[in-house]
Each structure stands twice: as C-alpha cells, then as structure tokens.
Amino acid sequence: MESEKTTANNKQPKQSNKNQSNKDNLYSKQFNQKYAPNNTSEIVGQDEQLRIIKKSISEYKKNKKKAILIYGPSGTGKTSTIYALAKELDLEIIEVNASDSRNAESLENRIVPAIKQQSLFGKKKIILIDEIDGISGSQDRGGIPSILKIIEESPYPIIMTANDPWDQKFNSLRSKSILVQYDAISTLAMISKLKDICKKEGIEIDDDALLTLSRKNQGDLRSAINDLENIAGLNEKITKEHVNETSEREREETIINALLKIFKTKDPEIALTAFNNVEEDIDKIFLWIDENLSKEYKNEESLAKAYTELSDADVLFGRIRRWQYYRFYAYIYEILSVGVALSKKEKNPSYIKYSPSSRILKMWIINQKNLRKKSVASKISSYTHTSLKRSLTDMPYIKLIAKNNTILNKLASELKLSDEEIEWLKK
C-alpha cells in the first residue's frame, strides 16, 4: 500500500516523537493485509453469497455448471472470500490474474500443469482466475476459449471474479458458470468495520468523519481501509474535514494522471484508457482540458485541431442534455481522450503544472444549481398550473417540506424528478 505522507499544503502536523513513532508503526502494518478476512465469518455483507459459493464448491462434481463466477464492485470481498474459504477448507489456491494473462498460451502455461499435478501436501485445490474483465478487448487472443477448455477439463473447482461480466464476449463463460453477485458494502456495515479497526489501532476519529469516509467510498471497503490508513498517518485525530481534504486531493491527482495520458502521448490505446479511473463529472473534465490545453499545445495548428475536437465533444454533450441521447457518452470520452491526444504534431517535452479553472468552475457550479432549481420549479409550475416565477418564489418552502422523506418521495413520483433534482431538493 502506498504510504506517501503528504498533505494539501505539503506540511506535516507537528507530533511528539512518541506519537510520530506510533504513526510510523501504523503505516508499517498495512491495514488491508492485516485486516484481510481469515475466515468467512469476517466477510462483510455477503452472507447469502457465501452460502451459494460453499455449496457450489462442496457439490462441484454434481454441478452441471462447472465454474463459479463472482461479480460485483471493487472492494466487496470477491477475492478475499476465496482465500478465506481456502483456509477454512484446507484447500490449495492456484491463482491467475486474467489482466496479466490475456492470451491462451499464457493462461494454459499457468493453469494446465496445476490441474494435472497433485498438490505437494496432498491438498485439494481451487483454481482462481481473478479479474476476467481484463481478458476482453483487442489483446484477447483465445483467452476465453482457453478458460472454457480449462473449465471442462479441470478436476478442481474453477472460480472467476469480475466487476462486470455482462460483456457479450463473456456469454459462453456465463453459460458454463454459477453466477454469484456481490453487493456494494452498506454504509452501516462499513462504519462498523472501520470503527472496529480504529478501536484496535487506537485511532481517534469523529462519527462524522466515519460517516463521510464510508459514504465517499461508495461500498468499496478496501478503498475505505486504504483511506483510513493514509489519513491516520497524518493526523492524531481524524475529523470530517480531513476526509474531505483527502477526497478532493485524490480527485485532482486522478484527473491530472488522465491529462498526462492525453497530452503526453500519441498512442491511441494509451489515451483511450485516460478516463478509466476518473470519477468526475463530464462538465469538469471539459473544464480541466480547456484550462490546460493551451499550456501543452504550443503549435497553433495542433491547438486548433484539439479545440475542434473539444467543440465536437461539446456538441454531443449538448445533445445528451437536450434529447437524452446517452449513447453519445461513449463518443464524448473517445473524442476527449484519443481525439485531443492525436491532434498534436509532437509531444511537448516540458513539464507542465496542470490546474483547474476555478473561475469557470465556480460559474459552472452556480449555473448547475440554478439549472436544477429552474428544472424543479418548471415541473412544479406545470403540475400545479402556476407560473414559473411563482414556483421559483415558493422554492424555499418546497425545499423545507421536502426534508420529510415521505413528502420528498411523493414529490419525486408525482413530478417525475431525476436523481439530480431529488438530490438538489434534499440539500
């Protein structure tokens, strides 16, 4: 785990030598490894899923479907479950990460010898093919047929994990597998787990900070534990503000990495992956690219081409907003990444410090709030046959009564409010 000790202003809080030593010890423990489940009772929030997996492994030879495909969001315990089960059942694990073994030869070289040989200690085995999402795409050279062949021939259970197994390339794998969906960890379950870790490690943390940390990670327990470790290494007592500062800094670091892939490469395959891990509104991505484009592209022709690409993406985004043509999102991300990357004649070798456009960003945030306000007011005026002006005037009272969840749900249903409009009413 990364344990880089930096703060937003690059200043580390003063601590006594004793406290500093304690913090260094916390870092050396590496929470995610230390608190990895040793048995299935420590797996959080997947009780029914565990029952299905245990039964499928015990009845492996009877099953018509010879593999188990566990899928769901990151950090929900998919891989940890298999290791915990192996400890409980005294099984040897043969693990292959599909992202590192994308073709048939690579997969078979690793797995086939393992399924043909007996374990050194006479143990039974589980074959774990982790992250099969990574086997799809242009680099997939027979990888899926190879897995199907291994499933048919293996005398041991084959277990695969994936975030999203619904790509059409996985149709044949799904038909041969028992599908087990892992749910995102609930906020309450995550708070309970984090609180337990804090108690064992002697970490002081506010209840608000625990809630914010749990919500921020959206069901990803592994990511939440990582964040807890990083923040605990910098602060004697964790507050909500510390969590928010870390979250904002991580978002900036992620978008900057995306810009580096776009601005510093002419390889379309590299550029296409730029936004894979960026959890940022598309509006803000536009602003980041617009703000930093002229810093990178010094050639006028390259700059003009790049802004043409940016303009084309904006046109498509306008059509999404106007007509809800959501399929255009795929094209927008390709234009913003590959289109902008290939616009330049050559890479700029200079180091550029990327920064957000605070003025435009603030204007955008204000406009977004006003847009949602007008959108809700427009629906109210249409439903109640009153003027838009009157609905806007009454909006403070509407927001006040919307604090009652029963009323809010009824308003959302009657007015057909979008998720964004509901969130705006709740604030």
CSV table of C-alpha atoms in Angstrom, one decimal:
chain,number,residue,atom,x,y,z
A,1,MET,CA,0.0,0.0,0.0
A,2,GLU,CA,1.2,3.5,-0.8
A,3,SER,CA,2.0,5.4,2.3
A,4,GLU,CA,3.1,8.7,1.0
A,5,LYS,CA,2.8,11.3,3.8
A,6,THR,CA,1.7,14.5,2.1
A,7,THR,CA,-1.0,17.0,3.0
A,8,ALA,CA,-2.8,19.5,0.8
A,9,ASN,CA,-0.2,22.2,1.7
A,10,ASN,CA,2.8,19.8,2.0
A,11,LYS,CA,3.1,20.4,5.7
A,12,GLN,CA,3.0,17.6,8.2
A,13,PRO,CA,1.3,18.3,11.6
A,14,LYS,CA,3.7,18.5,14.5
A,15,GLN,CA,3.8,15.5,16.7
A,16,SER,CA,5.8,14.3,19.6
A,17,ASN,CA,8.5,11.6,18.9
A,18,LYS,CA,6.3,9.1,20.6
A,19,ASN,CA,3.2,9.9,18.6
A,20,GLN,CA,5.3,10.0,15.4
A,21,SER,CA,6.7,6.6,16.2
A,22,ASN,CA,3.1,5.3,16.7
A,23,LYS,CA,2.0,6.7,13.4
A,24,ASP,CA,5.0,5.1,11.6
A,25,ASN,CA,4.1,1.8,13.1
A,26,LEU,CA,0.5,2.2,11.9
A,27,TYR,CA,1.8,2.7,8.4
A,28,SER,CA,4.1,-0.4,8.5
A,29,LYS,CA,1.2,-2.7,9.4
A,30,GLN,CA,-0.6,-2.2,6.1
A,31,PHE,CA,-4.2,-2.4,7.2
A,32,ASN,CA,-5.6,-4.1,4.1
A,33,GLN,CA,-3.3,-7.1,4.6
A,34,LYS,CA,-3.6,-7.1,8.4
A,35,TYR,CA,-7.4,-7.0,8.3
A,36,ALA,CA,-7.9,-9.3,5.4
A,37,PRO,CA,-10.5,-12.0,6.4
A,38,ASN,CA,-9.0,-15.1,8.0
A,39,ASN,CA,-12.4,-16.9,7.7
A,40,THR,CA,-15.7,-16.4,6.0
A,41,SER,CA,-17.3,-15.1,9.2
A,42,GLU,CA,-15.2,-12.0,8.7
A,43,ILE,CA,-16.5,-11.3,5.2
A,44,VAL,CA,-18.7,-8.2,5.4
A,45,GLY,CA,-22.3,-8.2,3.9
A,46,GLN,CA,-22.3,-11.3,1.7
A,47,ASP,CA,-23.9,-14.0,3.8
A,48,GLU,CA,-26.2,-15.5,1.1
A,49,GLN,CA,-23.5,-15.3,-1.5
A,50,LEU,CA,-21.1,-17.2,0.8
A,51,ARG,CA,-23.8,-19.9,1.3
A,52,ILE,CA,-24.1,-20.4,-2.5
A,53,ILE,CA,-20.3,-20.5,-3.0
A,54,LYS,CA,-19.7,-23.0,-0.2
A,55,LYS,CA,-22.4,-25.3,-1.5
A,56,SER,CA,-21.2,-25.0,-5.1
A,57,ILE,CA,-17.6,-26.0,-4.1
A,58,SER,CA,-18.8,-28.9,-1.9
A,59,GLU,CA,-21.1,-30.2,-4.7
A,60,TYR,CA,-18.7,-29.3,-7.5
A,61,LYS,CA,-18.7,-32.8,-9.2
A,62,LYS,CA,-22.5,-32.9,-9.2
A,63,ASN,CA,-22.9,-29.4,-10.8
A,64,LYS,CA,-23.7,-29.2,-14.5
A,65,LYS,CA,-22.1,-25.7,-14.5
A,66,LYS,CA,-18.5,-26.4,-13.7
A,67,ALA,CA,-17.4,-22.9,-12.7
A,68,ILE,CA,-18.4,-20.1,-10.3
A,69,LEU,CA,-18.3,-16.5,-11.5
A,70,ILE,CA,-18.3,-14.0,-8.7
A,71,TYR,CA,-19.0,-10.5,-9.8
A,72,GLY,CA,-19.7,-7.1,-8.3
A,73,PRO,CA,-18.0,-3.7,-7.4
A,74,SER,CA,-14.4,-3.4,-6.3
A,75,GLY,CA,-13.6,-3.8,-2.7
A,76,THR,CA,-16.6,-6.0,-1.8
A,77,GLY,CA,-14.6,-9.1,-0.9
A,78,LYS,CA,-14.7,-11.3,-4.0
A,79,THR,CA,-11.1,-12.4,-3.9
A,80,SER,CA,-10.9,-12.3,-0.1
A,81,THR,CA,-13.7,-14.8,0.1
A,82,ILE,CA,-11.8,-17.4,-1.9
A,83,TYR,CA,-8.7,-17.1,0.3
A,84,ALA,CA,-10.8,-17.2,3.5
A,85,LEU,CA,-12.6,-20.3,2.2
A,86,ALA,CA,-9.4,-22.0,1.3
A,87,LYS,CA,-8.1,-21.5,4.8
A,88,GLU,CA,-11.4,-22.9,6.3
A,89,LEU,CA,-11.5,-25.9,3.9
A,90,ASP,CA,-7.7,-26.5,3.8
A,91,LEU,CA,-7.5,-26.1,0.1
A,92,GLU,CA,-4.6,-25.0,-2.1
A,93,ILE,CA,-5.2,-22.0,-4.3
A,94,ILE,CA,-3.8,-21.7,-7.8
A,95,GLU,CA,-4.4,-18.0,-8.7
A,96,VAL,CA,-4.0,-16.4,-12.1
A,97,ASN,CA,-4.8,-12.8,-12.8
A,98,ALA,CA,-6.5,-12.6,-16.2
A,99,SER,CA,-5.3,-9.0,-16.7
A,100,ASP,CA,-1.7,-10.4,-16.7
A,101,SER,CA,-2.5,-13.5,-18.8
A,102,ARG,CA,-4.5,-12.2,-21.8
A,103,ASN,CA,-3.9,-15.0,-24.3
A,104,ALA,CA,-4.5,-18.7,-24.4
A,105,GLU,CA,-0.8,-19.8,-24.2
A,106,SER,CA,-0.2,-17.6,-21.1
A,107,LEU,CA,-3.3,-19.0,-19.3
A,108,GLU,CA,-2.7,-22.6,-20.1
A,109,ASN,CA,1.0,-22.4,-19.2
A,110,ARG,CA,0.0,-21.4,-15.7
A,111,ILE,CA,-3.1,-23.4,-15.1
A,112,VAL,CA,-2.9,-26.7,-17.0
A,113,PRO,CA,0.2,-28.0,-15.1
A,114,ALA,CA,-1.5,-27.1,-11.8
A,115,ILE,CA,-4.7,-29.1,-12.6
A,116,LYS,CA,-2.8,-32.1,-13.9
A,117,GLN,CA,-0.4,-32.4,-10.9
A,118,GLN,CA,-1.3,-33.4,-7.3
A,119,SER,CA,-0.6,-30.9,-4.6
A,120,LEU,CA,2.7,-31.3,-2.8
A,121,PHE,CA,0.9,-31.9,0.5
A,122,GLY,CA,-2.0,-33.9,-0.9
A,123,LYS,CA,-4.5,-31.0,-0.6
A,124,LYS,CA,-7.4,-30.4,-2.9
A,125,LYS,CA,-7.3,-27.3,-5.0
A,126,ILE,CA,-9.2,-24.3,-6.1
A,127,ILE,CA,-8.3,-22.6,-9.4
A,128,LEU,CA,-8.9,-18.8,-9.1
A,129,ILE,CA,-8.9,-16.7,-12.3
A,130,ASP,CA,-9.1,-13.2,-11.0
A,131,GLU,CA,-10.4,-10.1,-12.8
A,132,ILE,CA,-11.5,-11.7,-16.1
A,133,ASP,CA,-12.6,-8.2,-17.2
A,134,GLY,CA,-9.0,-7.8,-18.2
A,135,ILE,CA,-9.1,-10.6,-20.7
A,136,SER,CA,-11.5,-8.7,-23.1
A,137,GLY,CA,-10.5,-6.3,-25.8
A,138,SER,CA,-8.0,-6.2,-28.6
A,139,GLN,CA,-5.4,-8.2,-26.7
A,140,ASP,CA,-7.7,-11.2,-26.1
A,141,ARG,CA,-6.1,-13.9,-28.3
A,142,GLY,CA,-8.0,-17.1,-27.5
A,143,GLY,CA,-8.1,-16.4,-23.7
A,144,ILE,CA,-11.8,-17.1,-23.3
A,145,PRO,CA,-11.9,-20.3,-25.3
A,146,SER,CA,-8.9,-21.4,-23.2
A,147,ILE,CA,-10.7,-20.8,-20.0
A,148,LEU,CA,-13.7,-22.8,-21.3
A,149,LYS,CA,-11.4,-25.6,-22.1
A,150,ILE,CA,-9.9,-25.5,-18.6
A,151,ILE,CA,-13.3,-25.5,-17.0
A,152,GLU,CA,-14.2,-28.6,-19.0
A,153,GLU,CA,-11.0,-30.5,-18.1
A,154,SER,CA,-10.3,-29.4,-14.5
A,155,PRO,CA,-10.9,-31.9,-11.7
A,156,TYR,CA,-11.0,-28.9,-9.4
A,157,PRO,CA,-13.5,-26.0,-8.9
A,158,ILE,CA,-12.8,-23.1,-11.2
A,159,ILE,CA,-13.7,-19.7,-9.6
A,160,MET,CA,-13.6,-16.5,-11.6
A,161,THR,CA,-14.1,-12.9,-10.5
A,162,ALA,CA,-15.2,-9.8,-12.4
A,163,ASN,CA,-16.5,-6.4,-11.9
A,164,ASP,CA,-18.9,-6.5,-14.9
A,165,PRO,CA,-19.4,-9.9,-16.6
A,166,TRP,CA,-22.1,-8.8,-19.0
A,167,ASP,CA,-19.9,-8.0,-22.0
A,168,GLN,CA,-21.1,-10.2,-24.9
A,169,LYS,CA,-17.7,-11.8,-25.1
A,170,PHE,CA,-18.4,-13.5,-21.7
A,171,ASN,CA,-21.7,-15.1,-22.9
A,172,SER,CA,-20.1,-18.5,-23.2
A,173,LEU,CA,-18.4,-18.2,-19.8
A,174,ARG,CA,-21.7,-17.2,-18.1
A,175,SER,CA,-23.5,-20.2,-19.6
A,176,LYS,CA,-20.9,-22.5,-18.0
A,177,SER,CA,-20.9,-20.8,-14.6
A,178,ILE,CA,-22.9,-20.3,-11.5
A,179,LEU,CA,-23.3,-16.5,-11.2
A,180,VAL,CA,-22.9,-15.0,-7.7
A,181,GLN,CA,-23.4,-11.3,-7.4
A,182,TYR,CA,-21.6,-9.4,-4.6
A,183,ASP,CA,-23.3,-6.3,-3.3
A,184,ALA,CA,-21.6,-3.0,-2.5
A,185,ILE,CA,-20.9,-2.9,1.2
A,186,SER,CA,-23.6,-0.9,3.0
A,187,THR,CA,-22.7,2.4,4.8
A,188,LEU,CA,-23.6,0.9,8.2
A,189,ALA,CA,-21.6,-2.2,7.7
A,190,MET,CA,-18.6,-0.2,6.5
A,191,ILE,CA,-18.8,2.2,9.5
A,192,SER,CA,-18.9,-0.9,11.8
A,193,LYS,CA,-15.8,-2.4,10.2
A,194,LEU,CA,-13.9,0.9,10.2
A,195,LYS,CA,-14.8,1.6,13.8
A,196,ASP,CA,-13.5,-1.8,14.8
A,197,ILE,CA,-10.2,-1.1,13.1
A,198,CYS,CA,-9.9,2.3,14.7
A,199,LYS,CA,-10.5,0.7,18.1
A,200,LYS,CA,-7.9,-1.9,17.6
A,201,GLU,CA,-5.3,0.6,16.3
A,202,GLY,CA,-6.1,3.3,18.8
A,203,ILE,CA,-7.2,5.8,16.2
A,204,GLU,CA,-9.3,8.7,17.3
A,205,ILE,CA,-12.0,9.5,14.7
A,206,ASP,CA,-15.2,11.6,14.8
A,207,ASP,CA,-18.5,9.9,14.0
A,208,ASP,CA,-19.0,12.5,11.2
A,209,ALA,CA,-15.6,11.5,9.7
A,210,LEU,CA,-16.5,7.8,9.8
A,211,LEU,CA,-19.8,8.5,8.0
A,212,THR,CA,-18.1,10.7,5.4
A,213,LEU,CA,-15.4,8.2,4.8
A,214,SER,CA,-17.9,5.4,4.4
A,215,ARG,CA,-20.1,7.4,2.0
A,216,LYS,CA,-17.2,8.6,0.0
A,217,ASN,CA,-16.0,5.1,-0.9
A,218,GLN,CA,-19.5,4.0,-2.1
A,219,GLY,CA,-19.4,0.4,-1.0
A,220,ASP,CA,-15.7,-0.2,-1.6
A,221,LEU,CA,-14.4,-1.4,1.8
A,222,ARG,CA,-10.8,-2.0,0.6
A,223,SER,CA,-10.6,1.6,-0.6
A,224,ALA,CA,-12.1,2.9,2.7
A,225,ILE,CA,-9.5,1.0,4.7
A,226,ASN,CA,-6.7,2.4,2.5
A,227,ASP,CA,-8.1,5.9,3.1
A,228,LEU,CA,-8.3,5.4,6.8
A,229,GLU,CA,-4.6,4.3,6.9
A,230,ASN,CA,-3.4,7.2,4.9
A,231,ILE,CA,-5.4,9.8,6.9
A,232,ALA,CA,-4.4,8.2,10.2
A,233,GLY,CA,-0.8,8.5,9.3
A,234,LEU,CA,-1.1,12.3,9.0
A,235,ASN,CA,-3.5,13.2,11.9
A,236,GLU,CA,-3.7,12.5,15.6
A,237,LYS,CA,-7.5,12.8,15.5
A,238,ILE,CA,-9.4,12.3,12.2
A,239,THR,CA,-12.2,14.8,11.5
A,240,LYS,CA,-14.7,15.2,8.6
A,241,GLU,CA,-12.5,18.0,7.2
A,242,HIS,CA,-9.5,15.6,7.0
A,243,VAL,CA,-11.6,13.1,5.0
A,244,ASN,CA,-12.9,15.8,2.6
A,245,GLU,CA,-9.4,17.2,2.0
A,246,THR,CA,-8.1,13.8,1.2
A,247,SER,CA,-11.0,13.1,-1.2
A,248,GLU,CA,-10.6,16.4,-3.1
A,249,ARG,CA,-6.8,15.8,-3.4
A,250,GLU,CA,-7.3,12.3,-4.8
A,251,ARG,CA,-9.8,13.5,-7.4
A,252,GLU,CA,-7.3,16.1,-8.6
A,253,GLU,CA,-4.4,13.6,-8.7
A,254,THR,CA,-6.6,11.2,-10.8
A,255,ILE,CA,-7.7,13.8,-13.3
A,256,ILE,CA,-4.0,15.0,-13.6
A,257,ASN,CA,-3.0,11.5,-14.4
A,258,ALA,CA,-5.7,11.4,-17.1
A,259,LEU,CA,-4.4,14.6,-18.6
A,260,LEU,CA,-0.8,13.2,-18.7
A,261,LYS,CA,-2.1,10.3,-20.7
A,262,ILE,CA,-3.8,12.6,-23.2
A,263,PHE,CA,-1.3,15.4,-23.5
A,264,LYS,CA,2.0,13.4,-23.3
A,265,THR,CA,1.2,10.5,-25.8
A,266,LYS,CA,0.2,10.0,-29.4
A,267,ASP,CA,-0.6,6.3,-28.8
A,268,PRO,CA,-4.4,6.0,-29.1
A,269,GLU,CA,-4.6,2.8,-27.0
A,270,ILE,CA,-2.9,4.7,-24.0
A,271,ALA,CA,-5.1,7.8,-24.5
A,272,LEU,CA,-8.2,5.7,-24.6
A,273,THR,CA,-7.6,4.5,-21.0
A,274,ALA,CA,-7.2,8.0,-19.7
A,275,PHE,CA,-10.6,8.3,-18.0
A,276,ASN,CA,-11.0,4.7,-16.9
A,277,ASN,CA,-10.5,5.5,-13.2
A,278,VAL,CA,-11.7,9.1,-13.3
A,279,GLU,CA,-14.9,9.6,-11.2
A,280,GLU,CA,-15.5,13.1,-12.2
A,281,ASP,CA,-18.4,14.9,-13.8
A,282,ILE,CA,-18.0,15.2,-17.6
A,283,ASP,CA,-18.6,19.0,-17.3
A,284,LYS,CA,-15.5,19.3,-15.0
A,285,ILE,CA,-13.4,17.1,-17.4
A,286,PHE,CA,-14.2,19.6,-20.2
A,287,LEU,CA,-13.0,22.5,-17.9
A,288,TRP,CA,-9.8,20.7,-17.0
A,289,ILE,CA,-8.9,20.0,-20.6
A,290,ASP,CA,-9.9,23.6,-21.7
A,291,GLU,CA,-7.8,25.2,-19.0
A,292,ASN,CA,-4.6,23.2,-19.7
A,293,LEU,CA,-4.8,22.6,-23.4
A,294,SER,CA,-3.0,25.9,-24.4
A,295,LYS,CA,-0.3,25.2,-21.8
A,296,GLU,CA,0.6,22.0,-23.6
A,297,TYR,CA,0.0,22.6,-27.3
A,298,LYS,CA,2.2,25.4,-28.4
A,299,ASN,CA,1.8,24.6,-32.1
A,300,GLU,CA,-1.1,26.7,-33.5
A,301,GLU,CA,-2.3,24.0,-35.9
A,302,SER,CA,-2.3,21.4,-33.1
A,303,LEU,CA,-4.1,23.7,-30.7
A,304,ALA,CA,-6.8,24.5,-33.3
A,305,LYS,CA,-7.3,20.8,-34.1
A,306,ALA,CA,-7.6,20.0,-30.3
A,307,TYR,CA,-10.1,22.7,-29.8
A,308,THR,CA,-12.1,21.5,-32.7
A,309,GLU,CA,-12.2,18.0,-31.1
A,310,LEU,CA,-13.3,19.7,-27.8
A,311,SER,CA,-16.0,21.6,-29.6
A,312,ASP,CA,-17.3,18.4,-31.3
A,313,ALA,CA,-17.5,16.7,-27.9
A,314,ASP,CA,-19.4,19.6,-26.5
A,315,VAL,CA,-21.9,19.4,-29.4
A,316,LEU,CA,-22.6,15.8,-28.5
A,317,PHE,CA,-22.9,16.7,-24.8
A,318,GLY,CA,-25.4,19.3,-25.7
A,319,ARG,CA,-27.5,16.6,-27.5
A,320,ILE,CA,-27.4,14.4,-24.4
A,321,ARG,CA,-28.7,17.3,-22.2
A,322,ARG,CA,-31.3,18.3,-24.7
A,323,TRP,CA,-32.6,14.9,-26.0
A,324,GLN,CA,-31.1,12.4,-23.5
A,325,TYR,CA,-29.0,10.7,-26.2
A,326,TYR,CA,-26.9,8.9,-23.6
A,327,ARG,CA,-25.2,6.6,-26.0
A,328,PHE,CA,-23.2,9.7,-27.1
A,329,TYR,CA,-21.2,9.5,-23.8
A,330,ALA,CA,-19.0,6.8,-25.3
A,331,TYR,CA,-18.1,9.0,-28.3
A,332,ILE,CA,-17.5,12.0,-26.0
A,333,TYR,CA,-14.9,10.2,-23.9
A,334,GLU,CA,-13.2,8.9,-27.1
A,335,ILE,CA,-13.0,12.4,-28.5
A,336,LEU,CA,-11.8,14.0,-25.3
A,337,SER,CA,-9.1,11.4,-25.0
A,338,VAL,CA,-8.0,10.0,-28.4
A,339,GLY,CA,-9.2,12.9,-30.4
A,340,VAL,CA,-7.3,15.5,-28.3
A,341,ALA,CA,-4.2,13.3,-28.0
A,342,LEU,CA,-3.9,12.8,-31.8
A,343,SER,CA,-4.4,16.5,-32.6
A,344,LYS,CA,-0.8,17.4,-31.7
A,345,LYS,CA,2.0,17.1,-34.1
A,346,GLU,CA,4.5,16.2,-31.4
A,347,LYS,CA,4.6,15.8,-27.7
A,348,ASN,CA,5.6,18.8,-25.5
A,349,PRO,CA,8.8,17.6,-23.6
A,350,SER,CA,8.4,20.4,-21.0
A,351,TYR,CA,6.9,19.7,-17.5
A,352,ILE,CA,3.5,21.5,-17.2
A,353,LYS,CA,1.8,22.0,-13.9
A,354,TYR,CA,-1.9,21.3,-14.6
A,355,SER,CA,-4.6,23.3,-12.7
A,356,PRO,CA,-8.4,23.5,-12.6
A,357,SER,CA,-10.1,26.6,-13.8
A,358,SER,CA,-11.5,28.0,-10.6
A,359,ARG,CA,-13.4,30.9,-12.1
A,360,ILE,CA,-15.2,28.9,-14.7
A,361,LEU,CA,-15.7,26.0,-12.3
A,362,LYS,CA,-17.4,28.3,-9.8
A,363,MET,CA,-19.6,29.7,-12.5
A,364,TRP,CA,-20.5,26.2,-13.6
A,365,ILE,CA,-21.4,25.1,-10.1
A,366,ILE,CA,-23.6,28.1,-9.7
A,367,ASN,CA,-25.2,27.6,-13.1
A,368,GLN,CA,-25.8,23.9,-12.3
A,369,LYS,CA,-27.6,24.8,-9.0
A,370,ASN,CA,-29.7,27.3,-10.9
A,371,LEU,CA,-30.5,24.8,-13.6
A,372,ARG,CA,-31.7,22.3,-11.2
A,373,LYS,CA,-33.7,24.9,-9.3
A,374,LYS,CA,-35.4,26.1,-12.5
A,375,SER,CA,-35.9,22.5,-13.7
A,376,VAL,CA,-37.7,21.6,-10.4
A,377,ALA,CA,-39.7,24.8,-10.5
A,378,SER,CA,-40.7,24.2,-14.1
A,379,LYS,CA,-42.1,20.8,-13.2
A,380,ILE,CA,-44.0,22.2,-10.2
A,381,SER,CA,-45.5,25.1,-12.2
A,382,SER,CA,-46.6,22.6,-14.9
A,383,TYR,CA,-48.1,20.3,-12.4
A,384,THR,CA,-49.9,23.0,-10.3
A,385,HIS,CA,-50.8,25.2,-13.3
A,386,THR,CA,-48.9,28.2,-11.8
A,387,SER,CA,-46.3,30.5,-13.3
A,388,LEU,CA,-42.6,29.6,-13.2
A,389,LYS,CA,-42.0,32.9,-11.3
A,390,ARG,CA,-44.4,31.8,-8.6
A,391,SER,CA,-42.8,28.4,-8.3
A,392,LEU,CA,-39.3,29.9,-8.0
A,393,THR,CA,-40.6,32.2,-5.3
A,394,ASP,CA,-42.1,29.3,-3.4
A,395,MET,CA,-39.0,27.1,-3.8
A,396,PRO,CA,-37.6,27.7,-0.2
A,397,TYR,CA,-40.9,26.4,1.2
A,398,ILE,CA,-40.8,23.4,-1.2
A,399,LYS,CA,-37.3,22.5,0.0
A,400,LEU,CA,-38.3,22.9,3.6
A,401,ILE,CA,-41.2,20.4,3.3
A,402,ALA,CA,-39.0,18.1,1.2
A,403,LYS,CA,-36.9,17.4,4.2
A,404,ASN,CA,-39.7,15.0,5.1
A,405,ASN,CA,-38.7,11.8,3.2
A,406,THR,CA,-42.4,10.7,2.8
A,407,ILE,CA,-43.2,14.0,1.1
A,408,LEU,CA,-40.0,14.0,-0.9
A,409,ASN,CA,-40.7,10.5,-2.3
A,410,LYS,CA,-44.3,11.6,-3.2
A,411,LEU,CA,-43.0,14.8,-4.9
A,412,ALA,CA,-40.4,12.8,-6.8
A,413,SER,CA,-43.0,10.3,-8.0
A,414,GLU,CA,-45.7,12.9,-8.9
A,415,LEU,CA,-43.3,15.3,-10.6
A,416,LYS,CA,-41.1,12.6,-12.2
A,417,LEU,CA,-37.9,14.2,-10.7
A,418,SER,CA,-34.5,13.0,-11.8
A,419,ASP,CA,-31.9,11.7,-9.3
A,420,GLU,CA,-30.1,15.1,-9.6
A,421,GLU,CA,-33.2,17.1,-8.9
A,422,ILE,CA,-34.0,14.9,-5.9
A,423,GLU,CA,-30.5,15.5,-4.5
A,424,TRP,CA,-30.8,19.2,-5.1
A,425,LEU,CA,-34.1,19.3,-3.1
A,426,LYS,CA,-32.6,17.4,-0.2
A,427,LYS,CA,-29.7,19.9,0.2
